[in-house]
Short mmCIF file of C-alpha atoms and ligand atoms in Angstrom, two decimals:
data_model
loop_
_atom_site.label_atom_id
_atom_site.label_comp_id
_atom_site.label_asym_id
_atom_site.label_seq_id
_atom_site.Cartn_x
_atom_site.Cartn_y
_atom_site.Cartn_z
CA UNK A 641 -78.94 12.05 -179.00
CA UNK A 642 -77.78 10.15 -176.30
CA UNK A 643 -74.93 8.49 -177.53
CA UNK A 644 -76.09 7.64 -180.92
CA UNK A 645 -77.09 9.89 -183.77
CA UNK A 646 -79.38 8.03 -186.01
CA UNK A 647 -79.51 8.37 -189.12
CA UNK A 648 -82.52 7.86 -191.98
CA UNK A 649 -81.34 7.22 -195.53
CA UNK A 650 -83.41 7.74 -198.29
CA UNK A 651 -82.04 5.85 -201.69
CA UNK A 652 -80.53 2.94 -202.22
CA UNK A 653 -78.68 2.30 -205.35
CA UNK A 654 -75.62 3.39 -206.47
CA UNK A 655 -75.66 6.45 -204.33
CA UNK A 656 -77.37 4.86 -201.51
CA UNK A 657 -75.08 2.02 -201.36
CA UNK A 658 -71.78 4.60 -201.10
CA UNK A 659 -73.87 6.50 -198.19
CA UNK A 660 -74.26 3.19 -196.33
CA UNK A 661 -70.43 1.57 -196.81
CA UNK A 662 -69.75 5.57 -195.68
CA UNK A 663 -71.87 5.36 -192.52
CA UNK A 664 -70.54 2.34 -190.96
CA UNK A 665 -66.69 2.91 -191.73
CA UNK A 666 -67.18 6.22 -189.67
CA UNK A 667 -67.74 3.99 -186.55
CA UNK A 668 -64.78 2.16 -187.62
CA UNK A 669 -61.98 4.48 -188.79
CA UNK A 670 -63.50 8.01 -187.00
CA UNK A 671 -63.98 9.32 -183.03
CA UNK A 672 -67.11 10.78 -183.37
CA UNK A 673 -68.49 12.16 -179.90
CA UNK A 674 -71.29 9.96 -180.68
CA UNK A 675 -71.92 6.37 -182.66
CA UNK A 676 -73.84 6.81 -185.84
CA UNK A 677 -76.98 4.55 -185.99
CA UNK A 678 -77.63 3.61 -189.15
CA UNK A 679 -81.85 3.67 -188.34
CA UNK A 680 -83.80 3.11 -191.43
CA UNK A 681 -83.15 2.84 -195.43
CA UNK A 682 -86.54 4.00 -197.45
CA UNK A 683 -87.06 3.16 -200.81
CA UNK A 684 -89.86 2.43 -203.65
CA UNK A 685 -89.69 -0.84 -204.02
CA UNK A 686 -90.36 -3.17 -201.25
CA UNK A 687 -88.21 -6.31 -202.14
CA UNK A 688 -84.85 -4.22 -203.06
CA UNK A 689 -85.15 -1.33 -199.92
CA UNK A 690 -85.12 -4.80 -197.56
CA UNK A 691 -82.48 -6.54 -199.49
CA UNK A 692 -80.81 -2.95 -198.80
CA UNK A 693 -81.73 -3.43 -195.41
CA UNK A 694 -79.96 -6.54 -194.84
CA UNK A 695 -76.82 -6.13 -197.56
CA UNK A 696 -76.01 -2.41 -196.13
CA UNK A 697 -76.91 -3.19 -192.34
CA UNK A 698 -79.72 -1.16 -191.81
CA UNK A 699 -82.14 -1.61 -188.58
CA UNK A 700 -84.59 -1.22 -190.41
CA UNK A 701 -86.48 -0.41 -193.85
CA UNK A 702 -89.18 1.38 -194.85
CA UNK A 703 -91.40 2.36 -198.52
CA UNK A 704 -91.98 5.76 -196.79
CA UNK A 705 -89.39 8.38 -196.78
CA UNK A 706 -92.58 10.74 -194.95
CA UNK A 707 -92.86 8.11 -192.06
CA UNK A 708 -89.24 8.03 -191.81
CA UNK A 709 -88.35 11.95 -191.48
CA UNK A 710 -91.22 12.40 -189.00
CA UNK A 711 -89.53 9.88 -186.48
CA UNK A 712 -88.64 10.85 -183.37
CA UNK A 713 -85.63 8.67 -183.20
CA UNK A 714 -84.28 10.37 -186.37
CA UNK A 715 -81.55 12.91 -186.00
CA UNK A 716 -80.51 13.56 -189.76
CA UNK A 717 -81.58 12.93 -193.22
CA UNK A 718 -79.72 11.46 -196.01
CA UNK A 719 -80.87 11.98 -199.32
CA UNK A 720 -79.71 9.82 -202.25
CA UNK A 721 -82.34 9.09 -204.04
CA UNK A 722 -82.74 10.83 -207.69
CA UNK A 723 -82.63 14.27 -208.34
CA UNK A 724 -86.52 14.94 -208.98
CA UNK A 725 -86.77 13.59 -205.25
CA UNK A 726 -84.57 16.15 -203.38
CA UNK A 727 -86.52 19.10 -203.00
CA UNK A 728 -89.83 17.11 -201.07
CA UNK A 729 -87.98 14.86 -199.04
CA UNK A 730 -85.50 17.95 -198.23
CA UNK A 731 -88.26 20.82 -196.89
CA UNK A 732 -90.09 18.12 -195.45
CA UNK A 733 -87.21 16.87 -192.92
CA UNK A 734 -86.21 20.56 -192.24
CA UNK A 735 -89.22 21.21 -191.28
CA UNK A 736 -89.26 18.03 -188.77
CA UNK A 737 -86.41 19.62 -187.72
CA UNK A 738 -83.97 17.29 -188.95
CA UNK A 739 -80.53 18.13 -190.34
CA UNK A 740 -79.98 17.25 -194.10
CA UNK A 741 -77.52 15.47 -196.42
CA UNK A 742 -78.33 15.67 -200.25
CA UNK A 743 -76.63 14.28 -203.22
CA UNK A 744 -75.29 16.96 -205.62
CA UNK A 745 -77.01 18.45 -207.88
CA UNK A 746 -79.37 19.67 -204.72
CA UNK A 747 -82.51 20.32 -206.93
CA UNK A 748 -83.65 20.58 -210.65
CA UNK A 749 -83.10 23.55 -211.14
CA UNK A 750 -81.95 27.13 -209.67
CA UNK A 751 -85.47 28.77 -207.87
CA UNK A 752 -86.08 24.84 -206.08
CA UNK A 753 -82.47 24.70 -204.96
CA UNK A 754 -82.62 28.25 -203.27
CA UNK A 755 -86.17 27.39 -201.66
CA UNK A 756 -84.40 23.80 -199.91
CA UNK A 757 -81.90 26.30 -199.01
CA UNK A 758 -84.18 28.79 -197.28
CA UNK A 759 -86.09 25.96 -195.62
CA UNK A 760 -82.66 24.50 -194.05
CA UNK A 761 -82.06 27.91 -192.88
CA UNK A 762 -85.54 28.57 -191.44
CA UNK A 763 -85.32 25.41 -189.68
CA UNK A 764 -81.88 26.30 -188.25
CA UNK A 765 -80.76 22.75 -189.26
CA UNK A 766 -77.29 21.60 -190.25
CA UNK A 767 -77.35 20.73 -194.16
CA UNK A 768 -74.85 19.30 -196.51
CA UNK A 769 -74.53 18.93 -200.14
CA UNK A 770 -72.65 16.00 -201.39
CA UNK A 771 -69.30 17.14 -203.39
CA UNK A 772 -67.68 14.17 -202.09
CA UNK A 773 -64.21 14.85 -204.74
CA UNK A 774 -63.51 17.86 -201.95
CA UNK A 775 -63.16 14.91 -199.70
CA UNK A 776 -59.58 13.48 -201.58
CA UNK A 777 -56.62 14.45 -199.46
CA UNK A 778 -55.03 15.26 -202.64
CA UNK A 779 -57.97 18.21 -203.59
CA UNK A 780 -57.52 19.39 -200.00
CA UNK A 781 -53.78 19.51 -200.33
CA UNK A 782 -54.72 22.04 -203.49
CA UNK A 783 -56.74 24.06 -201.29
CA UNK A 784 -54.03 24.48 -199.29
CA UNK A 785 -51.28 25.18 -201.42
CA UNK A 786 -53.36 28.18 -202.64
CA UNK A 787 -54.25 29.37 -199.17
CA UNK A 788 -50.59 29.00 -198.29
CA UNK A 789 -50.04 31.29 -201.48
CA UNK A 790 -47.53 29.04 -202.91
CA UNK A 791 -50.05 29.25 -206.35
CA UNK A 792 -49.68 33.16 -206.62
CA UNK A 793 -52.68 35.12 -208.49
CA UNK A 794 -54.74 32.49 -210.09
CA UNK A 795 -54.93 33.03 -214.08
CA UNK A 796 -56.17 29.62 -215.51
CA UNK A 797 -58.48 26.67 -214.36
CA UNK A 798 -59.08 24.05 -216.69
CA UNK A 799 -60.33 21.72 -215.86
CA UNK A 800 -62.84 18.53 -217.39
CA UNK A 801 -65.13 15.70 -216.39
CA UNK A 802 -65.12 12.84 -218.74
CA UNK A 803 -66.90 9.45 -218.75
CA UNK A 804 -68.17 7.27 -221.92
CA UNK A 805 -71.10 4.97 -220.15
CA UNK A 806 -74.15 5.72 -222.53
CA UNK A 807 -71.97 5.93 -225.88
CA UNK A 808 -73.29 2.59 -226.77
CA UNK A 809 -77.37 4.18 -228.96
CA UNK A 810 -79.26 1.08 -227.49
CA UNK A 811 -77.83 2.31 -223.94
CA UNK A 812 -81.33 2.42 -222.27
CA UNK A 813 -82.97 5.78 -221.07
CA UNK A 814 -82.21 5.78 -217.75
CA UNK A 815 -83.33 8.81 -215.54
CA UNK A 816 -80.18 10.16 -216.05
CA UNK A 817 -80.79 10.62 -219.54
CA UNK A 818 -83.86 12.77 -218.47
CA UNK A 819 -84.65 16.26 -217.73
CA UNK A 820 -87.75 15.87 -215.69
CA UNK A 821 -85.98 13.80 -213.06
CA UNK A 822 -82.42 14.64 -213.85
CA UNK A 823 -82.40 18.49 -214.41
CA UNK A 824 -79.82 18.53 -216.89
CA UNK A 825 -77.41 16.31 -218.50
CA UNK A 826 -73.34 15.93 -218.44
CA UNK A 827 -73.57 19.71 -217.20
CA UNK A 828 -75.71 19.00 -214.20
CA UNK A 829 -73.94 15.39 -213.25
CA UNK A 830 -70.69 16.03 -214.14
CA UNK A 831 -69.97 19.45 -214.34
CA UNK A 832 -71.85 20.22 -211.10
CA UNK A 833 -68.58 18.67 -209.13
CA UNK A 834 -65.86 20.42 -211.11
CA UNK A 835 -67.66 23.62 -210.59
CA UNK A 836 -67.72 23.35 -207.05
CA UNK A 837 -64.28 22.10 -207.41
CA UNK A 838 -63.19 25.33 -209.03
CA UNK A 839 -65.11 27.44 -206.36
CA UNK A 840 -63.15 25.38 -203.63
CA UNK A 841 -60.19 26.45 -205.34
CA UNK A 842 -61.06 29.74 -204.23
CA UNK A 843 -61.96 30.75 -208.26
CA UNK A 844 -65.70 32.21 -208.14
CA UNK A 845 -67.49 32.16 -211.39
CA UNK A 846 -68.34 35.56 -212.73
CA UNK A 847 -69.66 34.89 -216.05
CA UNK A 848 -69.99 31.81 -218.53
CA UNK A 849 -70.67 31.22 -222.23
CA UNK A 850 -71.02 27.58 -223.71
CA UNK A 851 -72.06 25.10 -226.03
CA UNK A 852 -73.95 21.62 -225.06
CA UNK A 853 -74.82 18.79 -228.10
CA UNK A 854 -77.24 15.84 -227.68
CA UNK A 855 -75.85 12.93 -229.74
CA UNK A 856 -78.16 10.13 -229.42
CA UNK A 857 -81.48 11.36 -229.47
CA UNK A 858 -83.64 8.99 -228.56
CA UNK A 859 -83.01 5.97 -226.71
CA UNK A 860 -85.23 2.53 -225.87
CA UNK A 861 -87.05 2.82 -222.88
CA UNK A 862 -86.04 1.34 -220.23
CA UNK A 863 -87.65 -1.06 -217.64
CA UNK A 864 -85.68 -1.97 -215.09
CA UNK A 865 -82.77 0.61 -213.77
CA UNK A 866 -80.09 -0.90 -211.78
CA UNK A 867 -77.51 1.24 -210.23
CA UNK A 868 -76.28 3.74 -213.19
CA UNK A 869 -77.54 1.53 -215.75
CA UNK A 870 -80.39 -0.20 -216.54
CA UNK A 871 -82.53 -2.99 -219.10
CA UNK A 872 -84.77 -2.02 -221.82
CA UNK A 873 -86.96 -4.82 -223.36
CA UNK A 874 -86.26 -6.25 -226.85
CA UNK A 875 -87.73 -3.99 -229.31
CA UNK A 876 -88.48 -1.52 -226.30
CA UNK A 877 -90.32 1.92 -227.88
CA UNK A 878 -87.75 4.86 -227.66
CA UNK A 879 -88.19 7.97 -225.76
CA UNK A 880 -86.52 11.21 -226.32
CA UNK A 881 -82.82 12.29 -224.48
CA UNK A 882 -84.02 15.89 -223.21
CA UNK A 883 -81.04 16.72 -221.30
CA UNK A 884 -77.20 17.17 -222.89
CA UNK A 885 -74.67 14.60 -223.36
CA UNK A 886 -72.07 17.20 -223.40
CA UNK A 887 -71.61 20.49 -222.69
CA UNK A 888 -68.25 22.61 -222.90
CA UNK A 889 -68.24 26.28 -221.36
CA UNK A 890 -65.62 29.26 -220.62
CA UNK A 891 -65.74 31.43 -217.86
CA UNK A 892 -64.28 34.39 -215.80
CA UNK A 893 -63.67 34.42 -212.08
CA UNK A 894 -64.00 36.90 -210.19
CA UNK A 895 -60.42 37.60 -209.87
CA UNK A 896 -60.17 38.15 -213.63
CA UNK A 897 -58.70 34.81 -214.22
CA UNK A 898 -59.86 32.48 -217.17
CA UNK A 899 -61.57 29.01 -216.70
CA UNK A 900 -61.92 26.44 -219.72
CA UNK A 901 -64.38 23.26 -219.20
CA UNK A 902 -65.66 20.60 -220.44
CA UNK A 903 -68.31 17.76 -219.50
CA UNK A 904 -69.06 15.07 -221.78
CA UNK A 905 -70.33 10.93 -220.95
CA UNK A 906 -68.94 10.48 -224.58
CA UNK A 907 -65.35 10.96 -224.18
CA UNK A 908 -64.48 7.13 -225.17
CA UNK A 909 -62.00 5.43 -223.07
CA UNK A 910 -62.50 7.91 -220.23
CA UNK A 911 -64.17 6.04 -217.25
CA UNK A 912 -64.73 9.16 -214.26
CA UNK A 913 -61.61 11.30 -215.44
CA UNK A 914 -62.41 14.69 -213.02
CA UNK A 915 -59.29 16.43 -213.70
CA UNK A 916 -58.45 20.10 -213.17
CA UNK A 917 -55.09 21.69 -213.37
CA UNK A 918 -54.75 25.83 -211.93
CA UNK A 919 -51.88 27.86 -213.34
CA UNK A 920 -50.67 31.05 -210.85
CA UNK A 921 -47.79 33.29 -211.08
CA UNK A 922 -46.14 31.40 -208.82
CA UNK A 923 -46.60 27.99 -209.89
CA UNK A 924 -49.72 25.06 -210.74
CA UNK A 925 -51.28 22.26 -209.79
CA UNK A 926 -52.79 19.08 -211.51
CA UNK A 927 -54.97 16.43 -210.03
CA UNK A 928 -56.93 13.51 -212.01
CA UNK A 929 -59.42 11.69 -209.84
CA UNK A 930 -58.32 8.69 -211.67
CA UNK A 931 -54.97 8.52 -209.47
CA UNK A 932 -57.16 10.44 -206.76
CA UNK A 933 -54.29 9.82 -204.46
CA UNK A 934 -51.73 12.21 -206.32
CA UNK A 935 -51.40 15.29 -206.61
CA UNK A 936 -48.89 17.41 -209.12
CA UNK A 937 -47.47 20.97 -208.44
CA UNK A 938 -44.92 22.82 -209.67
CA UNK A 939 -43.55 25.94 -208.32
CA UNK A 940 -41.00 28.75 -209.95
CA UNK A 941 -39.76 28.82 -206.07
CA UNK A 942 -37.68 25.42 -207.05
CA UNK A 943 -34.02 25.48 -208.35
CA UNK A 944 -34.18 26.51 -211.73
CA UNK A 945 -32.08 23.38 -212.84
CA UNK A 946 -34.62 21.00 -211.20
CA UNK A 947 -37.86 22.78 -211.48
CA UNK A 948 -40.78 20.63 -212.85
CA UNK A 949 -44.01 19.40 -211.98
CA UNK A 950 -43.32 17.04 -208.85
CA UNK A 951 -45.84 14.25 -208.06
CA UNK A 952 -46.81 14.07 -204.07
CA UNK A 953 -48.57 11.11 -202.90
CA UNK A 954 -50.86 12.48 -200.32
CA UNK A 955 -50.85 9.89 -198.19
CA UNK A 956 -48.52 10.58 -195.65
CA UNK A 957 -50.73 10.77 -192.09
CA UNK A 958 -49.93 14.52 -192.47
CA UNK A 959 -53.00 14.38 -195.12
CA UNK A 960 -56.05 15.26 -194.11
CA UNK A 961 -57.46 11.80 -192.74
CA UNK A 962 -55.11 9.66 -194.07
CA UNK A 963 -54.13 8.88 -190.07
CA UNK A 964 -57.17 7.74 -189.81
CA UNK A 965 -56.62 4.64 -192.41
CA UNK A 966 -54.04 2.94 -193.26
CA UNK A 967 -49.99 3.45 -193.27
CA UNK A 968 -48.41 5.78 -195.87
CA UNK A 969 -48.53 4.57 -199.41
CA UNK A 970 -51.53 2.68 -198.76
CA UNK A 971 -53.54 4.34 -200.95
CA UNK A 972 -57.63 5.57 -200.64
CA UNK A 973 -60.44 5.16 -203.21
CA UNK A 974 -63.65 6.56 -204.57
CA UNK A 975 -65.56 5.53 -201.52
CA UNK A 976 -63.09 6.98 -198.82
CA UNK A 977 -64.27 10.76 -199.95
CA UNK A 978 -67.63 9.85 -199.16
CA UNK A 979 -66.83 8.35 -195.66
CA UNK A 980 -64.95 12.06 -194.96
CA UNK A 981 -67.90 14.40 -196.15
CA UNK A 982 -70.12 12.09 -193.83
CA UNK A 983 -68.31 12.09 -190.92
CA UNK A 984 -67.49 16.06 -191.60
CA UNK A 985 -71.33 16.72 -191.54
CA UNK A 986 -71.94 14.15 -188.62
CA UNK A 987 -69.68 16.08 -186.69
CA UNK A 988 -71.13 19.55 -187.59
CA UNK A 989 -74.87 17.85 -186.26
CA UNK A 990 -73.15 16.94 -183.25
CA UNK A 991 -71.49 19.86 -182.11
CA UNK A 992 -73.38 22.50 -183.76
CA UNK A 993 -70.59 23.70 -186.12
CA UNK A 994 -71.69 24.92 -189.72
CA UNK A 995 -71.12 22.16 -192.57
CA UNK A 996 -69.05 22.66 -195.91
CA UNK A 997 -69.84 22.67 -198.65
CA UNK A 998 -73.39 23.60 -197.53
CA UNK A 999 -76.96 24.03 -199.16
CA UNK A 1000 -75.34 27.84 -200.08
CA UNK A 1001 -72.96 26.09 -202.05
CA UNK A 1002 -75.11 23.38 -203.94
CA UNK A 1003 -77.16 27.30 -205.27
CA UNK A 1004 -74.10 28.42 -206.25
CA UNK A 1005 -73.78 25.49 -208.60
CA UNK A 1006 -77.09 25.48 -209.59
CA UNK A 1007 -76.56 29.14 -210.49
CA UNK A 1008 -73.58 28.90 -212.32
CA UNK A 1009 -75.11 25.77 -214.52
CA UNK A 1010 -78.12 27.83 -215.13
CA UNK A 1011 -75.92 30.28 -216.42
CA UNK A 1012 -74.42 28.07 -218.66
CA UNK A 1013 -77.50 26.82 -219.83
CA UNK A 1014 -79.09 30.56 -220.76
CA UNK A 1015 -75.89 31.17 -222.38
CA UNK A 1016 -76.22 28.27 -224.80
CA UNK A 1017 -79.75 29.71 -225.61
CA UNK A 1018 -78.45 32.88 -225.99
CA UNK A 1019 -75.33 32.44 -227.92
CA UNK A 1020 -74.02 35.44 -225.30
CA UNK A 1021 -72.25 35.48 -222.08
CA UNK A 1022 -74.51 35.75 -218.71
CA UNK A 1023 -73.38 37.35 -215.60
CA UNK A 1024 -73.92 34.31 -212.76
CA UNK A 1025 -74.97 37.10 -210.28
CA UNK A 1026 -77.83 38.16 -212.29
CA UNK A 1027 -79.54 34.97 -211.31
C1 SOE B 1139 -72.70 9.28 -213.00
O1 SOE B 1139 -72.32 10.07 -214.06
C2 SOE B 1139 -71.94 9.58 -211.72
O2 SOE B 1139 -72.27 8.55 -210.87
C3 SOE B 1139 -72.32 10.88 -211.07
O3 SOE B 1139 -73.71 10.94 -210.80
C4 SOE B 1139 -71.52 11.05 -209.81
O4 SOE B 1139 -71.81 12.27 -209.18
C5 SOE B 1139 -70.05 10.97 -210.16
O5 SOE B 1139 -69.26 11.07 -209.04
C6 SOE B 1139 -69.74 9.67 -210.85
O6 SOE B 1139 -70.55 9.54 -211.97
#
């Protein structure tokens, strides 16, 4: 790698632009034992992937992810382009050898993500799916709480993932809003990250039962999508919504403890409210990505006259990478957590280490939403293990 690891990024909207700010503050902010060259950006269409080029500071830009994951020069993949996408481009650069990023959820659906799994593996590649909310000092401070056993026995995990983008019915049908390219809806987009939230939190899903609702239809069809959003013509035809605007679902751990959830992009007034709280015997947590620099926890262990939830800002350079920025008190944002899950995988490719939360990981989500799903067709609870 001699002294650079190069990187090839495939996407290069919303998801591609976070990638690239993410890439070039690692040289900044983090001592990797190599630079990161930021290679080439591939995309569809020619005129925006060399504006990417240019805006993100990219060597250089390419229409062909196939080219691009073939190259000699590349060292690791990074795929952000939509969900439909992930499985090709991720077997294909696995089998070139090269170690792999992809954006959560890691395919459409449960038998593709465990086949992008086995080809990682048979390829003996580093791979990484991208949870980036494990990346917020504050989540990590969770973690460790529980590890420290200062939760107790987890009993309850509630937790929710609201946003209220496409409320508006002439909100175009963007490929969100569709199952072929999307997979699934709120579940898949949203509740994908507080799932793999809850399994951070050490809770593993044992079984699920839910309920999803669709409650605009059909939507005009759109023609140009920018970032998360997109134009429709006047008049546009309409096309069918085939995926879930919200979906709400129990479950039990394995540890016996109960888990309450709830996705929905039609919760008005919420903008990207990923919130969980965890009750133990020996005390809870709360955390709201909103004010993704706090974290709340109370603990039986205080003086009885003063206990209550106490808010810690976890910025203190005690916090996981907060040395690495700025002074205490000077808070992150959104697109610090995807500068730490970059630089955490970066760092596995370079010294060989495994990466977390891996392709084994991005299954397990898949398998717990598909259990969710079956159980809304079934009206019954599903076992996730007999996926
Ligand atoms: C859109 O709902 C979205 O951008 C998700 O796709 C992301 O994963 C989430 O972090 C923010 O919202």
């Amino acid at each position: 790698m001699d002294g650079c690891v190069n990187v090839g990024l495939v996407g290069y909207k919303f998801m591609g632009k976070a990638h690239s700010n993410a890439l070039k503050r690692i040289n900044m902010f983090f001592d990797l034992p190599a630079k990161v060259g930021m290679k080439v950006i591939c995309g569809r269409d020619e005129r925006w992937v060399r504006e990417s080029q240019v805006k993100f500071g990219w060597d250089e830009c390419s229409t062909s992810w196939r080219e691009m994951v073939a190259r000699r020069d590349i060292d690791a993949v990074d795929i952000t382009a939509p969900s439909d996408g992930h499985k090709e481009i991720a077997i294909a650069a696995a089998g070139e050898g090269k170690h792999v990023f992809c954006e959560k959820p890691l395919a459409l659906n449960l038998a593709d993500a465990r086949e992008i799994l086995e080809a990682a593996v048979k390829a003996k590649v580093r791979h990484q799916i991208g949870f980036n909310y494990r990346f917020a000092p504050a989540v990590i401070l969770a973690r460790k709480l529980i590890d420290e056993g200062r939760i107790g026995t987890i009993y309850h995990v509630r937790a929710r993932y609201l946003q209220d983008w496409i409320m508006d019915p002439e909100f175009p049908l963007v490929w969100r809003l569709q199952k072929s390219v999307a997979g699934s809806g709120s579940l898949g987009d949203l509740g994908a990250h507080f799932i793999d939230i809850t399994r951070y939190l050490t809770c593993e899903f044992k079984r699920v039962i839910g309920h999803s609702k669709t409650f605009v239809g059909e939507r005009p069809i759109v023609d140009n999508m920018i970032g998360l959003s997109g134009k429709a013509a006047a008049n546009a035809p309409k096309g069918k919504v085939d995926v879930d605007d919200a979906t709400v679902f129990l479950a039990e751990f394995g540890n016996g403890g109960l888990g309450v959830f709830e996705a929905s992009r039609f919760a008005a007034g919420h903008k990207n409210d990923m919130s969980f709280e965890v009750n133990g015997s020996k005390g809870s947590i709360r955390f709201e990505f909103e004010r993704m620099n706090e974290l709340q926890y109370f603990s039986f262990e205080d003086d009885e006259h003063t206990q209550g939830y106490k808010l810690i800002q976890a910025t203190e350079p005690a916090h996981p990478y907060m040395g690495n920025w700025w002074p205490a008190g000077h808070v992150l944002g959104y697109e610090n957590t995807f500068v730490h899950e970059l630089y955490e995988f970066l760092n596995c490719v370079l010294t060989g280490k495994g990466a977390s939360p891996d392709f084994a990981d991005g299954v397990r989500c898949s398998q717990v939403i598909e259990a969710v799903d079956l159980s809304i067709g079934r009206k019954a609870w599903v076992d996730v293990d007999s996926l």
